[in-house]
Coordinates of C-alpha atoms and ligand atoms in Angstrom, one line a residue:
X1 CA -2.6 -118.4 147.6
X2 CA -5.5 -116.7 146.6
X3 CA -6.2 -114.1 149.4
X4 CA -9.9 -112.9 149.4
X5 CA -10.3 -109.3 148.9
X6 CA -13.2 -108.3 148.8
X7 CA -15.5 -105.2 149.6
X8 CA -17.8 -105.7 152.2
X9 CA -21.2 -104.5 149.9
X10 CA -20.2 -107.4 147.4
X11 CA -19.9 -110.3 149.8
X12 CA -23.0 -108.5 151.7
X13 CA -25.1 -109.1 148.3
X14 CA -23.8 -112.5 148.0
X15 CA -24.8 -113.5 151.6
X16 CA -28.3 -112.1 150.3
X17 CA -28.4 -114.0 147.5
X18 CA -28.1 -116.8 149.4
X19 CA -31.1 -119.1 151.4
X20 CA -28.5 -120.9 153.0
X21 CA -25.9 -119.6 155.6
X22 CA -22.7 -118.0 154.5
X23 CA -20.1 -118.4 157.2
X24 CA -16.9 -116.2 157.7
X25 CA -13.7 -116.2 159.5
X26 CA -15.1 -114.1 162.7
X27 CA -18.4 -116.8 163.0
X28 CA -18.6 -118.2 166.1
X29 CA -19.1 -121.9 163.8
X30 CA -16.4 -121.0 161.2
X31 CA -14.0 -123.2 163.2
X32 CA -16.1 -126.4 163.5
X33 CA -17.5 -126.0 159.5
X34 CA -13.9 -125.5 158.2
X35 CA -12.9 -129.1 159.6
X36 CA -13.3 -131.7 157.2
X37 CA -12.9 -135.7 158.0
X38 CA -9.1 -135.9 157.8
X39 CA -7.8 -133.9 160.6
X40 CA -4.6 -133.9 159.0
X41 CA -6.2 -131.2 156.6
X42 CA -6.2 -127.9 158.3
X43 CA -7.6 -125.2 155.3
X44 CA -8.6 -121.7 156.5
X45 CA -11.2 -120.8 153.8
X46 CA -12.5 -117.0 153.3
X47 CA -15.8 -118.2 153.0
X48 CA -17.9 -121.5 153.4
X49 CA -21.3 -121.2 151.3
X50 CA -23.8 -123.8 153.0
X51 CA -26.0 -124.0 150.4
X52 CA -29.5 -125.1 150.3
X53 CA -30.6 -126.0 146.7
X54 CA -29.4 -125.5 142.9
X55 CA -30.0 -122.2 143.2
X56 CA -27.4 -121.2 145.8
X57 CA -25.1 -123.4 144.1
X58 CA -25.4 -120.9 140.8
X59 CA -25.2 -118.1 143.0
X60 CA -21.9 -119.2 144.3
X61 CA -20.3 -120.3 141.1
X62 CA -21.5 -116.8 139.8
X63 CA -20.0 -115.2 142.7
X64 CA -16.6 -117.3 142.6
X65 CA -16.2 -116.4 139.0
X66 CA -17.2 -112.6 138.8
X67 CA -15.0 -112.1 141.5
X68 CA -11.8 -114.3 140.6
X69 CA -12.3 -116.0 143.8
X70 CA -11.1 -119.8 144.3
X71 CA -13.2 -122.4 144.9
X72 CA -13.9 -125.9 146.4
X73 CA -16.4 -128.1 146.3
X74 CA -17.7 -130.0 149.3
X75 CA -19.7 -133.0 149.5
X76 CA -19.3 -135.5 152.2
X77 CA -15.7 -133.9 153.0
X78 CA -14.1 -137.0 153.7
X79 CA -11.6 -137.2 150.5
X80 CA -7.6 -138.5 151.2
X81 CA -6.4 -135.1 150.3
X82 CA -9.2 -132.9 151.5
X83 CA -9.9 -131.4 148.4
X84 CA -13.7 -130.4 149.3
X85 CA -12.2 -127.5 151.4
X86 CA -9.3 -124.6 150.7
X87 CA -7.3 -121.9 151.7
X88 CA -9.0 -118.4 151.2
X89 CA -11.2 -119.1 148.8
X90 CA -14.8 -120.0 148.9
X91 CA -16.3 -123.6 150.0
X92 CA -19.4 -124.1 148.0
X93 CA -20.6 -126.9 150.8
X94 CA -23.5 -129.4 150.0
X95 CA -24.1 -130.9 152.4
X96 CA -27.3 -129.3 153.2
X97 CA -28.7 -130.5 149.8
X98 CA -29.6 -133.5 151.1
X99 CA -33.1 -135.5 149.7
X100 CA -33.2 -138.9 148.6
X101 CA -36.5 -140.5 146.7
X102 CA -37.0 -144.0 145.5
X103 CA -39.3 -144.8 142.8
X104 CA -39.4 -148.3 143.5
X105 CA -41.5 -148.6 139.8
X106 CA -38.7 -148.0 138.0
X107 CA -36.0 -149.2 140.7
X108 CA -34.0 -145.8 140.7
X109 CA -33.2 -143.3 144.0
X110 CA -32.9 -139.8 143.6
X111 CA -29.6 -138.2 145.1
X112 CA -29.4 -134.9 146.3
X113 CA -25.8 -133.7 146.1
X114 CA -25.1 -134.0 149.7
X115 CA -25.9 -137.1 150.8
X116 CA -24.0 -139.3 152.4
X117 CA -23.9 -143.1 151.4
X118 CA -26.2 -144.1 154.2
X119 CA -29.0 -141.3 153.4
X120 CA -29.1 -143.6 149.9
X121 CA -28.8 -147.4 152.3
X122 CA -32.0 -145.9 154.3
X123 CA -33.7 -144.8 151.8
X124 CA -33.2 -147.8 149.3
X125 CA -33.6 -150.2 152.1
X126 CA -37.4 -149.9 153.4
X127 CA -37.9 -151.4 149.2
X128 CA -35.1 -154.2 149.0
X129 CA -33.0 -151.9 146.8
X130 CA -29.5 -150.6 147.2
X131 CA -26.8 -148.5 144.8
X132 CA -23.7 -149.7 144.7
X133 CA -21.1 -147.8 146.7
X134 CA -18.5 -148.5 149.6
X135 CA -17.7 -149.6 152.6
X136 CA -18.2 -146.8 155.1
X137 CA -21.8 -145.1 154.9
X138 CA -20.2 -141.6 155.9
X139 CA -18.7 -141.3 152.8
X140 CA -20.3 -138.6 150.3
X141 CA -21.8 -139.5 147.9
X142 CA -20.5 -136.6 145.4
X143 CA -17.2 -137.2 145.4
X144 CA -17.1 -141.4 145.6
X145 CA -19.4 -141.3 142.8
X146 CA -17.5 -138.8 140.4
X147 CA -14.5 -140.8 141.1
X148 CA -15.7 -144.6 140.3
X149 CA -17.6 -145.9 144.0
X150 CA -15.9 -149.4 144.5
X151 CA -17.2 -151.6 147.3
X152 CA -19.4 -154.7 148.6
X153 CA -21.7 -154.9 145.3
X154 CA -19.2 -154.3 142.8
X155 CA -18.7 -157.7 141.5
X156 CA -22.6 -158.0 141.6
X157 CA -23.6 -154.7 139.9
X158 CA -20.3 -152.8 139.1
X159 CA -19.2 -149.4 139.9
X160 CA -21.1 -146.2 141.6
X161 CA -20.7 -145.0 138.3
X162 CA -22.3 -147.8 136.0
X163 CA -25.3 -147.4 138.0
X164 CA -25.4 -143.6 137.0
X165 CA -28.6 -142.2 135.0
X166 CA -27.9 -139.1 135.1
X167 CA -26.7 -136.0 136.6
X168 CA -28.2 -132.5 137.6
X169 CA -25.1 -130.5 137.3
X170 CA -24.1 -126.4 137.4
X171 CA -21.1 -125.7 135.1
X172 CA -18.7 -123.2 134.9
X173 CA -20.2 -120.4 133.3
X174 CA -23.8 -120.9 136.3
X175 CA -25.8 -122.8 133.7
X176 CA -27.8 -125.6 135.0
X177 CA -27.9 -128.5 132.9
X178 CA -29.0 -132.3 132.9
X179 CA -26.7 -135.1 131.8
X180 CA -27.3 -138.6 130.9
X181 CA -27.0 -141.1 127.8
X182 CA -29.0 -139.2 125.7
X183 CA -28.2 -135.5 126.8
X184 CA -25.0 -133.4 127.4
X185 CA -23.6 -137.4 126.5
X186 CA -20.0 -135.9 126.5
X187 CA -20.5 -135.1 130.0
X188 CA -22.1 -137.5 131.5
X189 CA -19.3 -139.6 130.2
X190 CA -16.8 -137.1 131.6
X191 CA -18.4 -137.4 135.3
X192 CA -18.4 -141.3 135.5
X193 CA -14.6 -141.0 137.2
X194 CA -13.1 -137.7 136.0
X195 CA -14.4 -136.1 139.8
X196 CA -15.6 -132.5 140.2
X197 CA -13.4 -131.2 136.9
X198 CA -16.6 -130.4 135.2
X199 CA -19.3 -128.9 136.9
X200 CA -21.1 -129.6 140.6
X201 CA -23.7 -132.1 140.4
X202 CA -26.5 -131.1 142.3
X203 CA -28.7 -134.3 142.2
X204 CA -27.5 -137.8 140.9
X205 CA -29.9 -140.5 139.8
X206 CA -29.0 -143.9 139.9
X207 CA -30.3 -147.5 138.8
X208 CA -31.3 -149.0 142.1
X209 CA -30.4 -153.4 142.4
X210 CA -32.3 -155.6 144.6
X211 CA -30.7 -156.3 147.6
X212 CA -31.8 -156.5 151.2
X213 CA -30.6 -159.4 154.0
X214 CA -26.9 -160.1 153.0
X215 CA -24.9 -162.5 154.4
X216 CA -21.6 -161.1 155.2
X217 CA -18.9 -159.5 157.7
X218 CA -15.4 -160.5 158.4
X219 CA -13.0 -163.6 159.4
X220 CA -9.9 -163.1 160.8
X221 CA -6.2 -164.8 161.1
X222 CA -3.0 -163.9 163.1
X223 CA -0.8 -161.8 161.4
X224 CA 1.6 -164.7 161.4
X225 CA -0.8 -166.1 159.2
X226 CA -0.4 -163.5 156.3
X227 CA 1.5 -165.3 153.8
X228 CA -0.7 -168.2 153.8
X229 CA -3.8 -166.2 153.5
X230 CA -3.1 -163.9 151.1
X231 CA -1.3 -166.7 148.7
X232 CA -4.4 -168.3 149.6
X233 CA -6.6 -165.2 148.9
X234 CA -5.4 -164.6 145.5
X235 CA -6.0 -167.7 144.3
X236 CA -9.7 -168.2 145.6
X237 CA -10.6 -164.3 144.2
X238 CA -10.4 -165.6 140.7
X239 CA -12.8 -168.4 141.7
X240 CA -15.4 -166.1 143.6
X241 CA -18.6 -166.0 142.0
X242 CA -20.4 -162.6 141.2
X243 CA -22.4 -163.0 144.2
X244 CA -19.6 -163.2 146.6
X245 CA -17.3 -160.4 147.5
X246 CA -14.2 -160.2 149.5
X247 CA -12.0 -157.5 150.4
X248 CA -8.6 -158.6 152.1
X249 CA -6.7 -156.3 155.1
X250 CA -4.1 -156.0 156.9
X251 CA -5.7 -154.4 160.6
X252 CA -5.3 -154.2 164.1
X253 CA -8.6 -155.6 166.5
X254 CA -10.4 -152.5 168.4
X255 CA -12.5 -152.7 171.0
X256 CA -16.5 -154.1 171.3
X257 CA -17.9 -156.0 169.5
X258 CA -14.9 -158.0 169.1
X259 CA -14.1 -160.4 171.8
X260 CA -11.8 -159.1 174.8
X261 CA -9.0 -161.6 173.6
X262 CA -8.4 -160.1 170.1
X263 CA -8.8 -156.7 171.3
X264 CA -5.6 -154.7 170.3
X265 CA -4.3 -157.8 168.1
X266 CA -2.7 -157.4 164.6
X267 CA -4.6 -159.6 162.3
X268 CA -5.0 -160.2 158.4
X269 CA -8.8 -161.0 157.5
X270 CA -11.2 -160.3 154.7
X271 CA -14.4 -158.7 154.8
X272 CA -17.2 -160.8 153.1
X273 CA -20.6 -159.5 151.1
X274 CA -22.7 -162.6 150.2
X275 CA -25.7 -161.5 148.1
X276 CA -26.7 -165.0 146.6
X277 CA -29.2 -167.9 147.6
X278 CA -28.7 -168.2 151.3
X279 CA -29.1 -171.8 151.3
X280 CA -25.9 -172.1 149.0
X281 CA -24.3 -170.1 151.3
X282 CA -22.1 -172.8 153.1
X283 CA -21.3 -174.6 150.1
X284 CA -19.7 -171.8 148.9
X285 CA -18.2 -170.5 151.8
X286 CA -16.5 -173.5 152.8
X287 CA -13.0 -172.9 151.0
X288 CA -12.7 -170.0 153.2
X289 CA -13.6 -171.9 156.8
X290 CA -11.5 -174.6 155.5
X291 CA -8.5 -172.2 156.1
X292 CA -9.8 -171.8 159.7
X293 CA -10.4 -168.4 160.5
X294 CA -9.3 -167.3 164.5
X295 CA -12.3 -165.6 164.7
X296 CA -15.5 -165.4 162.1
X297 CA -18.2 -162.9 162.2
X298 CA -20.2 -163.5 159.1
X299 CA -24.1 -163.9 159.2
X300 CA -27.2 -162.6 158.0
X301 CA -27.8 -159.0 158.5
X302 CA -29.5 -156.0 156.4
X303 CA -27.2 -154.6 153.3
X304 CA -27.3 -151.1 155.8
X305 CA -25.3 -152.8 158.5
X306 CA -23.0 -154.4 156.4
X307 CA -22.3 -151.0 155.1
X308 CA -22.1 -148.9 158.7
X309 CA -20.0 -152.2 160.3
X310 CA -16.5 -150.0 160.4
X311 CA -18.2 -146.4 161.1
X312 CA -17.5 -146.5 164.7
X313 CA -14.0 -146.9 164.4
X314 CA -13.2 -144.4 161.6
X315 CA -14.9 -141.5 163.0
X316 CA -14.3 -137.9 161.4
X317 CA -11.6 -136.0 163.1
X318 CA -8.5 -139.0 163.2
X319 CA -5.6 -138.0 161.0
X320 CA -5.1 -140.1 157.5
X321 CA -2.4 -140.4 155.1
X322 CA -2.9 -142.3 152.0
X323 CA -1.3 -144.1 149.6
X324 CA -2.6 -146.2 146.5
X325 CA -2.2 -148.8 143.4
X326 CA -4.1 -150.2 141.1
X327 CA -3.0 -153.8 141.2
X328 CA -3.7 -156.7 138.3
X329 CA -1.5 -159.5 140.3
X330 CA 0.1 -160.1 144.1
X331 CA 3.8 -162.0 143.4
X332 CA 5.5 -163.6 146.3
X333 CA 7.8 -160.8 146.6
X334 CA 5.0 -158.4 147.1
X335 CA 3.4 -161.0 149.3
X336 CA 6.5 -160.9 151.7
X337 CA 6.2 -157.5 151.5
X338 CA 2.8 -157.4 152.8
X339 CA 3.8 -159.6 155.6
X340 CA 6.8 -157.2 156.5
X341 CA 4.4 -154.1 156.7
X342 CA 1.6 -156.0 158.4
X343 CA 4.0 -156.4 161.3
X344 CA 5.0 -153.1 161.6
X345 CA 1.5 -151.6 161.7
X346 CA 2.0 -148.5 163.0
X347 CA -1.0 -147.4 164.9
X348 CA -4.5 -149.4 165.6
X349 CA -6.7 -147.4 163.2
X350 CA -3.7 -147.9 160.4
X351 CA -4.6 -150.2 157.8
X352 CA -3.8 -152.1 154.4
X353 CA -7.1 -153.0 152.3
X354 CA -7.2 -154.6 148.8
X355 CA -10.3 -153.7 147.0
X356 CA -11.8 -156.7 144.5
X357 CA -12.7 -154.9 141.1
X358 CA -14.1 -158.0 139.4
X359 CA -17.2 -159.0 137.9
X360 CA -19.4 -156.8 136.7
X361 CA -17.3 -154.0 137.0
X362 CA -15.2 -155.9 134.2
X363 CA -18.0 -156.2 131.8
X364 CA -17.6 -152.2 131.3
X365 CA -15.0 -151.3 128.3
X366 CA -11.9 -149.1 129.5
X367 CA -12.9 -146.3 127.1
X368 CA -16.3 -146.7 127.9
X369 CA -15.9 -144.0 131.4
X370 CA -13.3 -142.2 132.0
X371 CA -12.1 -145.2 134.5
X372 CA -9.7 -146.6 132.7
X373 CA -8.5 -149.8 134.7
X374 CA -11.2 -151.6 134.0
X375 CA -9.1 -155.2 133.5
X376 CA -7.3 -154.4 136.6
X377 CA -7.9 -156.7 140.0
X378 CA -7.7 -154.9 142.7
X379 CA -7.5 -151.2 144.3
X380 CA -5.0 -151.1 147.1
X381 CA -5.6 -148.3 149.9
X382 CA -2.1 -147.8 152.2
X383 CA -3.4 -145.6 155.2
X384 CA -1.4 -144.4 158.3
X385 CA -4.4 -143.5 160.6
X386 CA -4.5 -142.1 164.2
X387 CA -6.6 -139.5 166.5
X388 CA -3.2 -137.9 167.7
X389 CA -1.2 -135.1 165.7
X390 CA 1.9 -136.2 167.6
X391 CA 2.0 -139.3 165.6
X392 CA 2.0 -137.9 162.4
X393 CA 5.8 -138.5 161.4
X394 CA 5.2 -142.4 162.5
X395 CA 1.8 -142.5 160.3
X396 CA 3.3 -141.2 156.7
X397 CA 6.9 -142.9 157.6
X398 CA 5.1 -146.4 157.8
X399 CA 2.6 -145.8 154.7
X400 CA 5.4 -144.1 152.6
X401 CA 7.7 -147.1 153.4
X402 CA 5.1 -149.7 152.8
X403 CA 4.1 -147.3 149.4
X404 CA 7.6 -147.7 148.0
X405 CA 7.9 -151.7 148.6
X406 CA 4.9 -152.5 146.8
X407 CA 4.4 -149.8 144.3
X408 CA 7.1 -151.9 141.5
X409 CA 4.2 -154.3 142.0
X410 CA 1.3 -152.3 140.7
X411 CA -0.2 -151.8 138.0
X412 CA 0.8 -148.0 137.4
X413 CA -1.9 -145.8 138.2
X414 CA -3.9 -145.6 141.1
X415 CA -7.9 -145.3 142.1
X416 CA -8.4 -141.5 142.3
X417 CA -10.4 -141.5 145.1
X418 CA -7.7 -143.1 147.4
X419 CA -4.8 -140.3 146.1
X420 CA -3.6 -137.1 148.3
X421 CA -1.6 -134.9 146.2
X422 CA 0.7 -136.9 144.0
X423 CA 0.7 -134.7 140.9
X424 CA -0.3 -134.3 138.0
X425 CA 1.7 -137.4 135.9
X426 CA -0.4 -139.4 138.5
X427 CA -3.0 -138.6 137.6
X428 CA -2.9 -138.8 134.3
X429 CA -1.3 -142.1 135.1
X430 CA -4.8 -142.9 136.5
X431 CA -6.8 -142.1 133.5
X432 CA -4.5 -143.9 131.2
X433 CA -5.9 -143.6 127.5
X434 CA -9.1 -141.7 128.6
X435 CA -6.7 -138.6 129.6
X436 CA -6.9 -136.9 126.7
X437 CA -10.2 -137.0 126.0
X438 CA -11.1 -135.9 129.5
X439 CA -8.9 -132.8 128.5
X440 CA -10.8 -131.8 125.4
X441 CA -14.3 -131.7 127.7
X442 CA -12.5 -129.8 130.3
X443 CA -11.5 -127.6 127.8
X444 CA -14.9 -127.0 126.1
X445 CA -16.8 -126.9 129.4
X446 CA -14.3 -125.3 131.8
X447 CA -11.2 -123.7 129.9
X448 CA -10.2 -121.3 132.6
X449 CA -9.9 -124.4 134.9
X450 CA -12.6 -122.7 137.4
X451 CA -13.1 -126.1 139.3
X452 CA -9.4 -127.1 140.0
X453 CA -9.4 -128.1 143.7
X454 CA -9.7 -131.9 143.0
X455 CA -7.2 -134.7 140.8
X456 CA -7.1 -132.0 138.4
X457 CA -7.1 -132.7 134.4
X458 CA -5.8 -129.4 133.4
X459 CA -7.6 -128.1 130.3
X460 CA -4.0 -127.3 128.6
Ligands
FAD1 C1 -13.1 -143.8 155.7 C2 -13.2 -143.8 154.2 C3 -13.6 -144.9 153.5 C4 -13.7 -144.9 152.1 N1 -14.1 -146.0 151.5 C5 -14.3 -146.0 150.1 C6 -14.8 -147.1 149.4 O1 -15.1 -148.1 150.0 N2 -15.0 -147.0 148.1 C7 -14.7 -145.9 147.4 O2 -14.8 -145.9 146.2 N3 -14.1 -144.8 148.0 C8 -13.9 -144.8 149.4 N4 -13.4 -143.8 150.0 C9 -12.9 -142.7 149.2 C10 -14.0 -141.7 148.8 O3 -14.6 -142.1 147.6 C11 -13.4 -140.3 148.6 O4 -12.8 -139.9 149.8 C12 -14.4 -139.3 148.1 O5 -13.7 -138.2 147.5 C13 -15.3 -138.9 149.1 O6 -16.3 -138.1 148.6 P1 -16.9 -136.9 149.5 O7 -18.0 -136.3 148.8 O8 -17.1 -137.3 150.9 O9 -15.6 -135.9 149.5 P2 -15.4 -134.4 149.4 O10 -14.1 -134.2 150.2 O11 -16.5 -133.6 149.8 O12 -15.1 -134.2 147.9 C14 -14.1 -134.9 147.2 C15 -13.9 -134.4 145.8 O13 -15.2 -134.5 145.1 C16 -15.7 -133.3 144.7 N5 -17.2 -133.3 144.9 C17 -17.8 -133.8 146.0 N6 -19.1 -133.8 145.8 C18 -19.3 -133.2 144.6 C19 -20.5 -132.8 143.8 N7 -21.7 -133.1 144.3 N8 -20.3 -132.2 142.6 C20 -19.1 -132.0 142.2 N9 -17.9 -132.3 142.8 C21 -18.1 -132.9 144.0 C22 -15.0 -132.3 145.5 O14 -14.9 -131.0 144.9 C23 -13.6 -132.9 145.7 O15 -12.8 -132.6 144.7 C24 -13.3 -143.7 151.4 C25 -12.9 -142.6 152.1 C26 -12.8 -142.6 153.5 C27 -12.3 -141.4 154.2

């Protein structure tokens, strides 16, 4: 615990400092800016700093350091674990940084460090150009970025990270610096995966792809049906061409706009992202309707909608408990396992999703970013999900349970991005052979470990 102590004239000159708000215990909006997106997180900061540009973010760090206070960094606040918030120590929020700007000349958008994924869809969209990101547009763009960004356009144009430029970022010690291939190269290697271990980025840019009317959304079968489709599944991935993606799941049906009939049912489906020629589109889509689907849902529709589809049901404020793998192959034992779990899903919003990391995101050496499962297939996300606190026990039993059955399966480490607190041999687990050298760069550019609320890599 790191109790804040401190005398009033010092946090008073801090609040002064600042041109954004600075938010205490006894504010009337402490409450409702403490929560972040899993409700299962429930952090009583001292302070929450909501700042407004790079200038309040050096203000902060300054302040955090000088006075030996800990620190979080907040982006979109919707990580597993919650580690944009803490206990007593000071929030350095970004959410009000929050500009984007497309040069459509030189196909790149302009981030600022609070965005959210669908401030970048919007933006990119009015010019037929998109970043590659995920699969919910709530989801910051800070913290999925620093950690990979897997999702719809991966196979096409790789990770969030391999469409990085470069970074705006504050270190440690409140310098402002820029990094990118040709400046500060150590750390903007550092940044593509190893999180917020190194600094705060302030403003990302990234190489923008053209993309615009998708074809894509999801088909669905009985959960009876599981072991046929994912032995089925596994098989047509390593077919898939770049320009179609498909992530598979294990889910229950909620409400509109799925028909009434499915409404509450426990299905297996996959999610589909079709960025080729349109008029190829049935051609190549045909192995999938050839396993008749109970209920399809794929069409033409703007990249945006694609990537807002599941916001409705996963709004902030349910309660989430994760569990993740990287995974290079699904065996018939795991399969079965798969099946078992699927059954038992605990709760509607609970869910099983296999992530494809394929394509281009393969063309990018292991040593080449910090993200080191580069040859691996998939990312596999094990969540126990519901609105009520009551259900809690029923939620981590179920994705604990699930966890342990398929985890001799894996590949060893897991995405970052998916993990709650696991500790620390996980995560070096996670960074494999780049570990070490993620050390040395912490250790140069943060050696008191000033920015340690995240998948930490310790600098000794
Ligand atoms: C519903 C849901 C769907 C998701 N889907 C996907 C998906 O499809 N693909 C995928 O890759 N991930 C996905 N994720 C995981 C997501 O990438 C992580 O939760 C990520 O940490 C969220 O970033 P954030 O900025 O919202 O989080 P925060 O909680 O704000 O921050 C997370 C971590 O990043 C650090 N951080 C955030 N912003 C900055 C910054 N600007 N500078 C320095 N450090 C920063 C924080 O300090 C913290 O350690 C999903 C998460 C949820 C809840």
């Amino acid at each position: 615990m790191h109790k804040m102590i401190l005398k009033p004239d010092v946090i008073e000159e801090f609040r002064i400092a600042l041109r954004g708000e600075l938010i205490l215990p006894p504010d009337t909006n402490y409450d409702e800016e403490r929560k972040v997106y899993n409700a299962m997180i429930d952090k009583k900061p001292g302070m929450i700093a909501k700042c407004t540009d790079v200038t309040d973010v050096i203000s902060a760090v300054n302040f955090g350091r000088e006075n030996k206070v800990l620190i979080s960094v907040r982006g979109g606040g919707h990580n597993a674990g919650g580690l944009g918030i803490c206990n007593d120590g000071l929030v350095i929020d970004l959410s009000n940084i929050k500009y984007t700007h497309v040069d459509v000349k030189k196909q790149t958008i302009r981030v600022g460090g609070g965005c959210q994924w669908g401030d970048v869809d919007h933006a990119g969209h009015a010019f037929g150009l998109a970043v590659p990101a995920g699969i919910i547009s709530t989801t910051g763009v800070g913290g999925l970025t620093l950690g990979g960004g897997l999702g719809y356009l991966t196979p096409k144009y790789g990770l969030t990270i391999d469409n990085l430029l470069s970074a705006d970022m504050v270190l440690a010690d409140g310098t402002a610096v820029t990094v990118s291939a040709d400046e500060n190269k150590d750390l903007f290697w550092a940044i593509r995966g190893g999180g917020g271990n190194f600094g705060i980025v302030t403003s990302f840019l990234f190489k923008a792809s053209p993309i615009h009317t998708i074809i894509g959304g999801p088909t669905l079968w009985d959960i009876k049906h599981t072991e046929k489709i994912l032995k089925w599944y596994r098989e047509f991935f390593k077919e898939m061409p770049e320009n179609l993606y498909g992530f598979f799941a294990l889910l229950t049906v909620p409400g509109p706009p799925f028909p009434n009939e499915l409404h509450g049912r426990k299905m297996c489906g996959v999610v589909w992202n079709y960025t080729g020629s349109p008029e190829d589109f049935d051609k190549i889509f045909q192995p999938v309707r050839d396993m008749i689907p109970d209920f399809e849902f794929v069409g033409p529709m703007p990249f945006p909608a694609l990537n807002s589809m599941f916001d409705p049901f996963y709004p902030k404020g349910l309660q989430w408990y994760w569990r993740a793998d990287f995974i290079n192959e699904i065996p018939d034992a795991a399969v079965a396992e798969h099946v078992k779990y699927g059954e038992l899903l605990p709760t509607p919003h609970s869910t099983m999703h296999l992530y494809p990391i394929n394509g281009a995101a393969h063309k990018v050496g292991e040593e080449e970013t910090p993200w080191a499962y580069r040859k691996t297939n998939w990312s596999q996300v094990i969540v126990g999900v519901d609105p009520d606190f009551a259900n809690k026990e029923k939620i981590t039993g179920w994705t604990k349970d699930y966890y342990e059955a398929t985890h001799p399966y894996s590949a060893g480490g897991a995405y970052v991005n998916f993990m709650m607190d696991e500790g620390q041999d996980r995560v070096k687990a996670s960074y494999g052979k780049n570990y070490n050298r993620l050390v040395k760069i912490k250790k140069q550019y943060d050696p008191n470990n000033f920015f340690r609320v995240n998948q930490n890599i310790k600098p000794n």
